[in-house]
Coordinates of C-alpha atoms in Angstrom, one line a residue:
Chain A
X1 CA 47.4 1.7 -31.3
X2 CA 44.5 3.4 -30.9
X3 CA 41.0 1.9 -29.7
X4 CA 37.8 3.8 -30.5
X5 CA 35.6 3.8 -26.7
X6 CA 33.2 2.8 -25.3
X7 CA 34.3 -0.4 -26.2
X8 CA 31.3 -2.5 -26.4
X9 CA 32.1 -5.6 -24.7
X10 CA 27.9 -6.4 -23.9
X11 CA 27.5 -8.8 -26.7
X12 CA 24.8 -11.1 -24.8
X13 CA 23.0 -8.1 -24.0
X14 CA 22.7 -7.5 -27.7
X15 CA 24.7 -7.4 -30.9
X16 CA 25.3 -4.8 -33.3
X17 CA 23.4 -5.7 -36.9
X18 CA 25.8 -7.3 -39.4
X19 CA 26.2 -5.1 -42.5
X20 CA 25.4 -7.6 -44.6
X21 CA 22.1 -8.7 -43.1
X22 CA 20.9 -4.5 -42.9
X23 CA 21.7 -4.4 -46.7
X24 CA 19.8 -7.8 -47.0
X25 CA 16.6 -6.2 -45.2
X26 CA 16.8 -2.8 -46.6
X27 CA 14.7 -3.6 -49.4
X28 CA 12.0 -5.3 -47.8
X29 CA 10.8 -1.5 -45.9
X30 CA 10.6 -0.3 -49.0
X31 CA 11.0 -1.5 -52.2
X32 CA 9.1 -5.3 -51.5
X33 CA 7.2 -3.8 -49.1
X34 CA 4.1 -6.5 -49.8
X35 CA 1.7 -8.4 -46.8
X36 CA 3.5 -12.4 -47.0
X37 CA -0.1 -13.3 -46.5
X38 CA -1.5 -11.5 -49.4
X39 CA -1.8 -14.3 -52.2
X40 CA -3.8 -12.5 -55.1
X41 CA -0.4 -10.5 -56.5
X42 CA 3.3 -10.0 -57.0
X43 CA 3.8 -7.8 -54.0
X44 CA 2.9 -10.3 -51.7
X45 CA 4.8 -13.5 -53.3
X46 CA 7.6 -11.8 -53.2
X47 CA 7.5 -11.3 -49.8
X48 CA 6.1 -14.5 -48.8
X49 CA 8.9 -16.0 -51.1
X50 CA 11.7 -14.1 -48.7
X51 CA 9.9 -15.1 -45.3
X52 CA 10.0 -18.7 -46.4
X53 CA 13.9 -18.3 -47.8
X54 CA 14.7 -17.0 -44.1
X55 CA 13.0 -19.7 -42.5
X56 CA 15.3 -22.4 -44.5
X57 CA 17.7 -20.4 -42.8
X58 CA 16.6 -20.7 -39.5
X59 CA 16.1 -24.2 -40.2
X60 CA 19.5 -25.2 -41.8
X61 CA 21.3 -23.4 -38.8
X62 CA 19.5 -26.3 -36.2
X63 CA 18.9 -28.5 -38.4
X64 CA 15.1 -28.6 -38.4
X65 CA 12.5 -28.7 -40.8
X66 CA 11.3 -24.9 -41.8
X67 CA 7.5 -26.0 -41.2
X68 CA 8.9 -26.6 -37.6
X69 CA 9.7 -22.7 -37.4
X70 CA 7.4 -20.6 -36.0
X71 CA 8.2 -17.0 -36.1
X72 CA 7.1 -14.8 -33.2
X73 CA 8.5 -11.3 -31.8
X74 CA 11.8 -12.4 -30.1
X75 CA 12.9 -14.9 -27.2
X76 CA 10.4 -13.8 -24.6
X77 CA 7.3 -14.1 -26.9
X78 CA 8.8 -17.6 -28.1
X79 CA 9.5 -18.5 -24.2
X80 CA 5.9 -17.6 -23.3
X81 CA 3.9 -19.0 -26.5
X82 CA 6.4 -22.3 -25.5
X83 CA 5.3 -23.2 -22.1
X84 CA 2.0 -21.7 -21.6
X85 CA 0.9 -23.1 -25.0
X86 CA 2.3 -26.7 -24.2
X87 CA 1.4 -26.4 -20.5
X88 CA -2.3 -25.7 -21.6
X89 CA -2.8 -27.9 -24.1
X90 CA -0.6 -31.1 -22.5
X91 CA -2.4 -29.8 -18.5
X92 CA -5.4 -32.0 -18.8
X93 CA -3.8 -35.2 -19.9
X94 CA -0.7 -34.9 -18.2
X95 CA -1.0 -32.8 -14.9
X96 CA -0.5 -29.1 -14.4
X97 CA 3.5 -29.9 -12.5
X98 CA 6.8 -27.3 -14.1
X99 CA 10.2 -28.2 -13.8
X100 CA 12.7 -25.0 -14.3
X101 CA 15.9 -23.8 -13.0
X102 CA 16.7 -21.0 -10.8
X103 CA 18.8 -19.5 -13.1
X104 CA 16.6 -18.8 -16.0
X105 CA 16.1 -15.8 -17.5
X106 CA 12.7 -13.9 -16.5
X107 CA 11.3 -14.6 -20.0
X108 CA 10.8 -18.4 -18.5
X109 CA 10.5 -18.1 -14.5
X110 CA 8.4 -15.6 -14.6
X111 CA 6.0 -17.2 -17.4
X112 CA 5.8 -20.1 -15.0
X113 CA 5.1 -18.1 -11.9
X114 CA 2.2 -17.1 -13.8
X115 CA 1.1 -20.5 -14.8
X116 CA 1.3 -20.8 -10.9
X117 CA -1.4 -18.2 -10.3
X118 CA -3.4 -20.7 -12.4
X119 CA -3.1 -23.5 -10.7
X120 CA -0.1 -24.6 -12.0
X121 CA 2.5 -26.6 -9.4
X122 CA 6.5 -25.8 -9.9
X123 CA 10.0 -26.7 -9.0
X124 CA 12.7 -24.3 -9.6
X125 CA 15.7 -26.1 -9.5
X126 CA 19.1 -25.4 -7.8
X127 CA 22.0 -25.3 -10.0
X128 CA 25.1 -26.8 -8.8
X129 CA 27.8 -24.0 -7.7
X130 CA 29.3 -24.4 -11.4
X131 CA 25.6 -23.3 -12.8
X132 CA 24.9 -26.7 -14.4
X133 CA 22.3 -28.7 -13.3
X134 CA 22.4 -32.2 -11.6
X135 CA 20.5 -35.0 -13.6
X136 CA 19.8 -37.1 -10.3
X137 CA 18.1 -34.1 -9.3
X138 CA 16.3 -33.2 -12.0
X139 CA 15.1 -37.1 -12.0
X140 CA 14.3 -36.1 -8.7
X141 CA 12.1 -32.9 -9.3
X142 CA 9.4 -35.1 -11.8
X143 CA 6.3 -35.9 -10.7
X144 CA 3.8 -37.9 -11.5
X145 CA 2.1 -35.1 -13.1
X146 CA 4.9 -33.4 -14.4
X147 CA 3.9 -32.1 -18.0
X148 CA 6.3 -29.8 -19.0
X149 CA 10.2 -28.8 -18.2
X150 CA 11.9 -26.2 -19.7
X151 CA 15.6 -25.2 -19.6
X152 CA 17.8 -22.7 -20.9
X153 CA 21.0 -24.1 -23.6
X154 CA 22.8 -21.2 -22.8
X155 CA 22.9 -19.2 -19.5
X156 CA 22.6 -15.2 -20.0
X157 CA 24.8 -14.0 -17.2
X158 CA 27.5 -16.8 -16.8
X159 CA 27.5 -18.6 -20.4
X160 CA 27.4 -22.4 -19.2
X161 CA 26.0 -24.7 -21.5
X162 CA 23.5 -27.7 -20.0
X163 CA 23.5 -30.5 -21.0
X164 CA 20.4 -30.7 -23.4
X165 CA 21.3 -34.4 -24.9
X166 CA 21.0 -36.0 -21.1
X167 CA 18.2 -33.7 -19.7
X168 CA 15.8 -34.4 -22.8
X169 CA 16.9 -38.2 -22.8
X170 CA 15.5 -38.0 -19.2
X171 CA 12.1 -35.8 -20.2
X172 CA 11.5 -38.8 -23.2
X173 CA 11.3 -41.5 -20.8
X174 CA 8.8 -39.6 -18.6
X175 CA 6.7 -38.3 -21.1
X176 CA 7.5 -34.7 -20.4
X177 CA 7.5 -31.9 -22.9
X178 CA 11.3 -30.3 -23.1
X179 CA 11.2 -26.8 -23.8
X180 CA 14.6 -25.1 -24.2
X181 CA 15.3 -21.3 -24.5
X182 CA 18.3 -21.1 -27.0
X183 CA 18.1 -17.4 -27.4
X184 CA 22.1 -17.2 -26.1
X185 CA 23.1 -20.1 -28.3
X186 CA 22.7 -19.7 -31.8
X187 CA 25.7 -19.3 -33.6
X188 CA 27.8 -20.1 -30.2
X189 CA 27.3 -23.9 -30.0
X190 CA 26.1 -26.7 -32.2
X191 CA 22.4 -27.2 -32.6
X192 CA 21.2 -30.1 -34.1
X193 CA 17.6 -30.6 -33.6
X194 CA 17.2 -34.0 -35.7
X195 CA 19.4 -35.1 -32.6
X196 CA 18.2 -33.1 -29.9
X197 CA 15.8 -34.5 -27.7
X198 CA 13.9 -31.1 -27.9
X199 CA 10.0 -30.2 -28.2
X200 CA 10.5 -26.8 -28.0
X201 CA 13.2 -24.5 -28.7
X202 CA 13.0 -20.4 -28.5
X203 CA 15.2 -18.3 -30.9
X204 CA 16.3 -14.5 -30.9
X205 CA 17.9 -13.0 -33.5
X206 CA 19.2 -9.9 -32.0
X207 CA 21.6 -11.9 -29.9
X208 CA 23.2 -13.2 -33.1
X209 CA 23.9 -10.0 -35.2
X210 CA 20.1 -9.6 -36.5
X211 CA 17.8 -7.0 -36.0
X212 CA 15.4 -6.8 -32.4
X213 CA 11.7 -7.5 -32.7
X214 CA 12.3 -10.6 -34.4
X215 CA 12.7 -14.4 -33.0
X216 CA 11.2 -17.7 -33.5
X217 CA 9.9 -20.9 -31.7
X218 CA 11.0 -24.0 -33.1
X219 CA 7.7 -26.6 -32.8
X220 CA 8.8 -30.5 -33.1
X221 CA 6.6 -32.4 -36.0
X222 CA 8.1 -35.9 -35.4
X223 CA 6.2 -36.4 -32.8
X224 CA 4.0 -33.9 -33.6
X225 CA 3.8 -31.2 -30.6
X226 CA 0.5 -28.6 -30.3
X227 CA 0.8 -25.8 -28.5
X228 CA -2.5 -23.4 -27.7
X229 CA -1.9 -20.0 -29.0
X230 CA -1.4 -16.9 -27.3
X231 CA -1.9 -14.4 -29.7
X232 CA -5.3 -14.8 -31.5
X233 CA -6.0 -12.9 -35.3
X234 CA -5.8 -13.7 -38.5
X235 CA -4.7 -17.7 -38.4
X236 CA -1.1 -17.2 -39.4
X237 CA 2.0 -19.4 -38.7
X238 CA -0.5 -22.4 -39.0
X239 CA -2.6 -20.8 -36.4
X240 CA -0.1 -20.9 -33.6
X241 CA 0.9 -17.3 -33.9
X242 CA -1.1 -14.6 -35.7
X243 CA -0.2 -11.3 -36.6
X244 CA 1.1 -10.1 -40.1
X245 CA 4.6 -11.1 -40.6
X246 CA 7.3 -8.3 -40.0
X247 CA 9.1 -9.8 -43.4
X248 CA 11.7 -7.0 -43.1
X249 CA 12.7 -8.5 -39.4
X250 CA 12.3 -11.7 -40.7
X251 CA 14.7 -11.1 -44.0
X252 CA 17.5 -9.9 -41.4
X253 CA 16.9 -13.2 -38.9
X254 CA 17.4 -15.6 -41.5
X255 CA 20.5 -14.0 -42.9
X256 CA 22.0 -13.4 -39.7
X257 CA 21.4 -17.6 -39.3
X258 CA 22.8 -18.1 -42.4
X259 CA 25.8 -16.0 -41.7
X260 CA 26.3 -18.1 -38.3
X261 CA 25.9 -21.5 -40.3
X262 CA 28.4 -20.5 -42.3
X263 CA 31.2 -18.3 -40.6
X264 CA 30.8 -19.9 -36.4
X265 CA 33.1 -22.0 -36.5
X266 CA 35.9 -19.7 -37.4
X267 CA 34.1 -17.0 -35.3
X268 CA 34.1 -19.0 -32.4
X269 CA 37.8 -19.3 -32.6
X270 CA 38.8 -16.1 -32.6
X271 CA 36.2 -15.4 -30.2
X272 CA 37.6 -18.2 -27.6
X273 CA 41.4 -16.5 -28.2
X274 CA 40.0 -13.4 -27.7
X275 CA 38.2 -14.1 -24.3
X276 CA 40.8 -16.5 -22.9
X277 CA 43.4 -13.7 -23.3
X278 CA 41.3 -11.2 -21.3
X279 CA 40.5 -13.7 -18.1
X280 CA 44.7 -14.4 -18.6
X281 CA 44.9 -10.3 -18.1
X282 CA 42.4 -10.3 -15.2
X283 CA 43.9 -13.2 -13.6
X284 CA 47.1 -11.1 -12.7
X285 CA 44.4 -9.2 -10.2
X286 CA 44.1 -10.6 -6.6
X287 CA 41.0 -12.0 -5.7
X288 CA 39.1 -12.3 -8.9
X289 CA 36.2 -15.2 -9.1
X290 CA 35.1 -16.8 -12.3
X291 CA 31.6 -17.4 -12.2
X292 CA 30.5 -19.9 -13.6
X293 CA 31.8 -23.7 -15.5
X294 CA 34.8 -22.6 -17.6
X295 CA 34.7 -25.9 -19.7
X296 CA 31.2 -26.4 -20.3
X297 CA 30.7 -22.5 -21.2
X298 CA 30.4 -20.8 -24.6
X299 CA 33.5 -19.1 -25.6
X300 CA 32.5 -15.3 -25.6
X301 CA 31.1 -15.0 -21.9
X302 CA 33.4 -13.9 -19.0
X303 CA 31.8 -13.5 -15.5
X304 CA 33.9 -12.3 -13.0
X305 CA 33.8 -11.1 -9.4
X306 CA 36.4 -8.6 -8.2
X307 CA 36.3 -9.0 -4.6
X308 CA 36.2 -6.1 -2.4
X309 CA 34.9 -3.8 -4.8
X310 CA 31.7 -2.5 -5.6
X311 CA 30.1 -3.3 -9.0
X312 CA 28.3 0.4 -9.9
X313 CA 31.2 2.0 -8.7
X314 CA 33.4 -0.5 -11.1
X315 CA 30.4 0.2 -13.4
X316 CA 31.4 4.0 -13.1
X317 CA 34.9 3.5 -12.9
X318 CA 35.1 1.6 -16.4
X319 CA 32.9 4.0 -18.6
X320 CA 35.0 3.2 -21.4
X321 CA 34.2 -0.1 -21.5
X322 CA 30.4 -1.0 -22.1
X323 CA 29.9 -4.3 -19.8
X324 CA 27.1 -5.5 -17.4
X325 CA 27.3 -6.0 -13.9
X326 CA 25.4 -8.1 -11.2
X327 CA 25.2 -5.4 -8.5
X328 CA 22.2 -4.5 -7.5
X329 CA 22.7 -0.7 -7.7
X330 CA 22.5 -1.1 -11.7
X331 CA 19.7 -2.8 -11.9
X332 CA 16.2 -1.7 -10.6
X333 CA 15.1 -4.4 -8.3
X334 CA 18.1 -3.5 -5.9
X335 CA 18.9 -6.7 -5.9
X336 CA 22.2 -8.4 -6.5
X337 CA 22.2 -10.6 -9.4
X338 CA 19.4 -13.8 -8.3
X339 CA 21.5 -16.1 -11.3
X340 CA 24.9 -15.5 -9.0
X341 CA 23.3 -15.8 -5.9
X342 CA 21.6 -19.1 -7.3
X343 CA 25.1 -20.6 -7.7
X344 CA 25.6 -19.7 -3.9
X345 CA 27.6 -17.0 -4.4
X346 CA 27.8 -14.5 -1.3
X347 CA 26.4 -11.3 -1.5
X348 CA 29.7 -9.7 -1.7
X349 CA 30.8 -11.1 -5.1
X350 CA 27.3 -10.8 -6.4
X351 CA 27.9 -6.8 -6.0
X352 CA 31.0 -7.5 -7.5
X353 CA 30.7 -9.4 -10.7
X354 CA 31.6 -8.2 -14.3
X355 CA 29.9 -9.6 -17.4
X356 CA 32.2 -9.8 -20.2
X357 CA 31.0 -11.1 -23.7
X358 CA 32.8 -10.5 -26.5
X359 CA 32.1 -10.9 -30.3
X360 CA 32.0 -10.8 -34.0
X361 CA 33.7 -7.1 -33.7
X362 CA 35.7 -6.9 -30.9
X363 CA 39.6 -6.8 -31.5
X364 CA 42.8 -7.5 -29.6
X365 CA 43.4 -3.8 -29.0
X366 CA 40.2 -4.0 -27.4
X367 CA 41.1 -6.9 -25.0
X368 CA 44.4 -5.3 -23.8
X369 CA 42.9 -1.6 -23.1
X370 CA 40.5 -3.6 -21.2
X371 CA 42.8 -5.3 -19.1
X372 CA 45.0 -2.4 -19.0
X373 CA 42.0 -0.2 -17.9
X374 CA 40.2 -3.1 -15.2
X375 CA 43.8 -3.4 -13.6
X376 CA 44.4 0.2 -12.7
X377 CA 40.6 1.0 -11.3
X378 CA 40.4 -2.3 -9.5
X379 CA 43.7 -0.9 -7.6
X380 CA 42.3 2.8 -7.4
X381 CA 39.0 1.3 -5.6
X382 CA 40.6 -1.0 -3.5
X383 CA 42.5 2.3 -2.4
X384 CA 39.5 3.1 -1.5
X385 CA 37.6 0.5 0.3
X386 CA 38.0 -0.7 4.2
X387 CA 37.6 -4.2 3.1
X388 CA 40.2 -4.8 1.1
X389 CA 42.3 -2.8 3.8
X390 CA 40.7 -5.4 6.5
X391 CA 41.9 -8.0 4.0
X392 CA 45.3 -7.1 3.9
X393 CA 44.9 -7.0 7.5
X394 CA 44.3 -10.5 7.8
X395 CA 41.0 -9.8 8.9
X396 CA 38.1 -12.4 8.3
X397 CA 35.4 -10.5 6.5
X398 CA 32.9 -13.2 7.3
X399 CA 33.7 -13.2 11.2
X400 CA 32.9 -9.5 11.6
X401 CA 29.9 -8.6 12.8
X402 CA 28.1 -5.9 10.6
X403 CA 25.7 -3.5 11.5
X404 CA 22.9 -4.3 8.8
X405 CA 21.2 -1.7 7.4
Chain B
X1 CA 22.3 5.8 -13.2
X2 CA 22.8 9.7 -14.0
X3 CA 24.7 11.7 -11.1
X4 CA 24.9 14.9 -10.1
X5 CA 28.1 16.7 -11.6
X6 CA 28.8 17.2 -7.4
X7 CA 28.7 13.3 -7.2
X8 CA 30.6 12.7 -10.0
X9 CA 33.7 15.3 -8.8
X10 CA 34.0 13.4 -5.3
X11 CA 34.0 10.1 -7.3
X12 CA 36.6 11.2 -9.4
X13 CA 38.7 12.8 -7.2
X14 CA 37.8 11.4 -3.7
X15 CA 39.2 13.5 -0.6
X16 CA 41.0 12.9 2.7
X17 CA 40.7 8.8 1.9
X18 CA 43.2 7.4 4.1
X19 CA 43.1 5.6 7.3
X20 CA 44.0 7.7 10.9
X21 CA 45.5 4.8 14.0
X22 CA 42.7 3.9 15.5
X23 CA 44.5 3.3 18.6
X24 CA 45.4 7.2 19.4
X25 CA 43.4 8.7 22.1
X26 CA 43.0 11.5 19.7
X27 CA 40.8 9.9 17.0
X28 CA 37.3 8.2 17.0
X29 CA 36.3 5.6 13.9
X30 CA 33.1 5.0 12.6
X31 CA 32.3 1.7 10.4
X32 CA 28.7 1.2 9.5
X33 CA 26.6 -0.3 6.8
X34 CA 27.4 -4.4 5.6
X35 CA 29.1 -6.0 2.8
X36 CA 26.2 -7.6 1.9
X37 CA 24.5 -4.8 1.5
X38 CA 26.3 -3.2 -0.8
X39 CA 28.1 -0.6 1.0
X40 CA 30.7 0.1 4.1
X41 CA 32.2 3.1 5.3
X42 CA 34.8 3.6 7.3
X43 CA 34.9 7.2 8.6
X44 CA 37.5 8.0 10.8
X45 CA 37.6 11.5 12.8
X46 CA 41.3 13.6 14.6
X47 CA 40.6 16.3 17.3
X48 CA 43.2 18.7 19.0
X49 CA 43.2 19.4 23.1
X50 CA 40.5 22.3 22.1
X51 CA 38.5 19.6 20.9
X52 CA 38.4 20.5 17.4
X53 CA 38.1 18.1 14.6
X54 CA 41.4 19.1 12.9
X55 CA 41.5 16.1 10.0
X56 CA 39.2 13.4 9.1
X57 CA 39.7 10.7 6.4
X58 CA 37.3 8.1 5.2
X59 CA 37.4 4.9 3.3
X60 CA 34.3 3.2 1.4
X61 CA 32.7 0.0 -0.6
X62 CA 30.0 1.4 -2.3
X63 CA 28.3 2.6 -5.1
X64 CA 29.6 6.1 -6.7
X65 CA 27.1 8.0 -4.0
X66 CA 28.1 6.3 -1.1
X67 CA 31.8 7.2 -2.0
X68 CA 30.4 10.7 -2.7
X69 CA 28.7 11.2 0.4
X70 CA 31.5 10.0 2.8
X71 CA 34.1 12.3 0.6
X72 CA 31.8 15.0 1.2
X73 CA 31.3 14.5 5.2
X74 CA 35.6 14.5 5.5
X75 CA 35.5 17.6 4.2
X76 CA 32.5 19.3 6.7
X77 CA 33.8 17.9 10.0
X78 CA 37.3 19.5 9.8
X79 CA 37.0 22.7 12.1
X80 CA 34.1 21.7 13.9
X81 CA 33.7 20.5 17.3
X82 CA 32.1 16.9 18.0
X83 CA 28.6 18.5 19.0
X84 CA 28.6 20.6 15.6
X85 CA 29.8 16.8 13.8
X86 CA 27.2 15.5 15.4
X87 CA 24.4 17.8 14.1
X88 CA 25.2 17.2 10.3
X89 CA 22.6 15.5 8.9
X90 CA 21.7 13.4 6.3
X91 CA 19.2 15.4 4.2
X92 CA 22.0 18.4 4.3
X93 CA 24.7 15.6 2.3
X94 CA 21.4 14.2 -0.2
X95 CA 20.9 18.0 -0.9
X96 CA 24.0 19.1 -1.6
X97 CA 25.1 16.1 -3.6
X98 CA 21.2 16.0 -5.2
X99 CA 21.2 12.3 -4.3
X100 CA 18.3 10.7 -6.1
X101 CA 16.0 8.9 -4.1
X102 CA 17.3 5.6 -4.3
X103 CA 20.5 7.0 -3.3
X104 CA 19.3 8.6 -0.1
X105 CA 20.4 5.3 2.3
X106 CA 23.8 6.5 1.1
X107 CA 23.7 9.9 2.9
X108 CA 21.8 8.2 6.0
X109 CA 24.9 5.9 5.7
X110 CA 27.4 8.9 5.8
X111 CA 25.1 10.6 9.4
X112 CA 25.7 6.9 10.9
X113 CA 28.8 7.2 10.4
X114 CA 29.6 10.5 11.8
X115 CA 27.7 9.9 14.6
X116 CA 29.7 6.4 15.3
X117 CA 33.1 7.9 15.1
X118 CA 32.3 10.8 17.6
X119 CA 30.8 7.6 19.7
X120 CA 33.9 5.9 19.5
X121 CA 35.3 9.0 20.4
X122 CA 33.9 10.1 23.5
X123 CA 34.5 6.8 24.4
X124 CA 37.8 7.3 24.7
X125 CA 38.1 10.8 26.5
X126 CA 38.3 10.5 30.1
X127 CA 34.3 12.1 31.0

């Protein structure tokens, strides 16, 4: 058995193009190279013709209508066009109050800490210790002049799915606009928007075996949402985003969508086996920490904290493997991972945490050099650190006084 | 994060880790920094009756620099006496290793913990 490293085990970071949808697009740089928006000849039809094919796609794989699908430059432009396009529009009928959630990626929290600086009100809510979020408290969070909420399917860093259903029942009876980032959920859980309570719904398709550069935002008709643009030009995508259409991008989105709605349910299978055999293999380690729901959680995300061990030195440690990590030496903020710490996980096992997710490519060879590999430098750093030795020693790390520095 | 090939040899091959009894009137230990933060070192120091420092082992949670650094220190205090342990400082470990800046607490780590494990010694040594 041979495996080819680095292993790339970073799939919700982002996913390696499909082969299918690259020969899909390939034509679109060059041969039908034509503006969608040019309507006086052939070059443009044809491309119009395969931006409107690819956003049946989008449509078909959550079940909306394609005049629902806006298409924008990825997640964070969707995110952004989403709630400060609804909160500005809905603000002077409504009220200027946000509901989010601690754990939301930046695309969303920090969108609405800008609304803030404009006069905007929020609540960032506290997810329970599993990362889900508690309905009575998100009853609890609306206001009187609450006008939008907006929360995330599919959590980045530790996979758990919310409840969309319950949370957008709740946002109908209050007359609240829902807006939900989906960028970690397409082709991991079931989308059906005709069901959904959802206003808004922002799509990547880079996390989903498409090209980067490309997402969309889903905008309900029935009842018909408006949303003030952010990007002013030439009136395209019904005036709610212009900018000429990128109809190579767009070509690769909707295949990759039509690739998920056809092959996820199979995929997810073998992805489940595949993940549930490595958190078996890392269970065998002392004092690993799931983080996370493991039964409301899509089934290629593993978030684990080895305790006692330092993630960038894991990080460095594991070079064969291509994984993320929650410590704050790997990111630049040098701050441990705020989605961790929102679950109220210590410090400690915020430095510690591994993100595992897994994928169309990945194979069982993969998952047992992994394990094999995680097993013998967890025991070479614990060699190495005073506080597992202190463990050992019966010591209670949390009883000792440390010298902060 | 890219490291110095100097980093990257201690992280690899760390040296004198180990833990000395901290009990013997012989050795002084250091612990400094705070899980929380990210990093802890252990350092822990052996002299002879001349007062020589005559072996010196270390053990740290921390990022591949902090490790670094405190491999690095074990290595400089054998030989010396606990004045000339006590004059090591920190931008003498960032240099050699070529720390990058955000890596510099790491070498400030490694001086605190010198200098708390010859503490910890003279403590113990009848004055």
């Amino acid at each position: 058995m041979t495996v080819k490293t680095p292993i790339y085990l970073d799939y919700s970071a982002t996913t390696p193009v499909d082969p299918r949808v690259a020969e899909k697009m390939i034509p679109y740089i060059t041969e039908h190279f034509g503006n969608p928006a040019s309507r006086s000849h052939p070059f443009g039809w044809t491309a119009e013709q395969a931006v409107e094919e690819a956003r049946d796609e989008v449509a078909k794989l959550v079940n909306a209508d394609p005049r629902e699908i806006v298409w924008t430059s990825g997640a964070t432009e969707s995110n952004n066009l989403a709630i400060k396009g609804a909160a500005n529009f809905y603000s002077g009928t409504k009220g200027k109050h946000i509901i989010t959630v601690q754990t939301e990626h930046k695309a969303v929290i920090d969108t609405v800490r800008e609304l803030e600086r404009q006069g905007f009100t929020a609540t960032y809510l506290a997810p329970e210790p599993n990362g889900l979020i508690d309905l009575e408290k998100f009853k609890a969070a609306i206001q009187p002049d609450t006008v939008l909420a907006s929360v995330m399917f599919v959590n980045n860093e530790i996979g758990v799915i919310q409840d969309i259903t319950a949370i957008g029942n709740i946002c109908r009876e209050n007359n609240i606009i829902f807006h939900v980032d989906a960028a970690q959920a397409t082709g991991k859980v079931e989308i059906d928007l005709e069901k959904l309570p959802v206003d808004l719904m922002s799509f990547s398709a880079h996390k989903t075996y498409g090209p980067k550069g490309i997402g969309a935002l889903y905008v309900r008709r029935k009842p018909r949402i408006r949303i003030e643009a952010q990007m002013h030009g030439g009136g395209h995508e019904r005036g709610m985003r212009s900018g000429t259409l990128a109809t190579h991008q767009i070509v690769g989105m909707g295949e990759a969508f039509r690739i998920a709605r056809l092959e996820m349910k199979a995929e997810n299978l073998e992805v489940r086996r595949l993940r549930d055999r490595l958190l078996a293999g890392l269970e065998e380690i002392d004092e690993v920490y799931v983080n996370g729901d493991m039964q409301h959680r899509v089934p290629h995300n593993l978030n684990i904290s080895f305790n006692f061990v330092e993630g960038e030195s894991l990080i460095m440690a594991v070079k064969d493997i291509a994984v993320s990590s929650g410590s704050a030496c790997t990111s630049a903020s040098l701050e441990p991972s705020y989605v961790l710490r929102a679950l109220g996980r210590s410090d400690e096992l915020a430095h510690s945490s591994i993100r595992f997710s897994i994928g169309r490519f990945t194979t069982e060879e993969d998952v047992d050099y992994t394990i094999a590999l995680m097993k013998s430098k967890i025991g070479k750093l614990r060699e190495l650190s005073p506080l597992w030795e202190m463990h050992l020693d019966g010591v209670d790390l949390s009883k000792v006084e440390w010298a902060a520095h | 994060m890219a490291y110095s090939d100097k980093v990257l040899d201690h992280y690899e091959n760390p040296r004198n880790v180990g833990t000395l009894d901290k009990n013997d009137p012989h050795v002084g230990t250091g612990m400094v920094g705070a899980p929380a933060c990210g990093d802890v070192m252990k350092l822990q120091i052996k002299v002879n009756d001349s007062g020589i420092i005559e072996d010196a082992k270390f053990k740290t949670y921390g990022c591949g620099s902090a490790i670094a650094s405190s491999s690095l220190v074990t290595e400089w205090l054998k030989g010396k006496t606990l004045d000339q342990a006590a004059e090591i400082k920190n931008s003498a470990i960032a240099e050699e290793l070529a720390l990058p800046p955000v890596k510099i607490h790491c070498s400030v780590l490694a001086e605190d913990a010198i200098k708390a494990a010859v503490a910890d010694l003279k403590s113990k040594q009848p004055a």
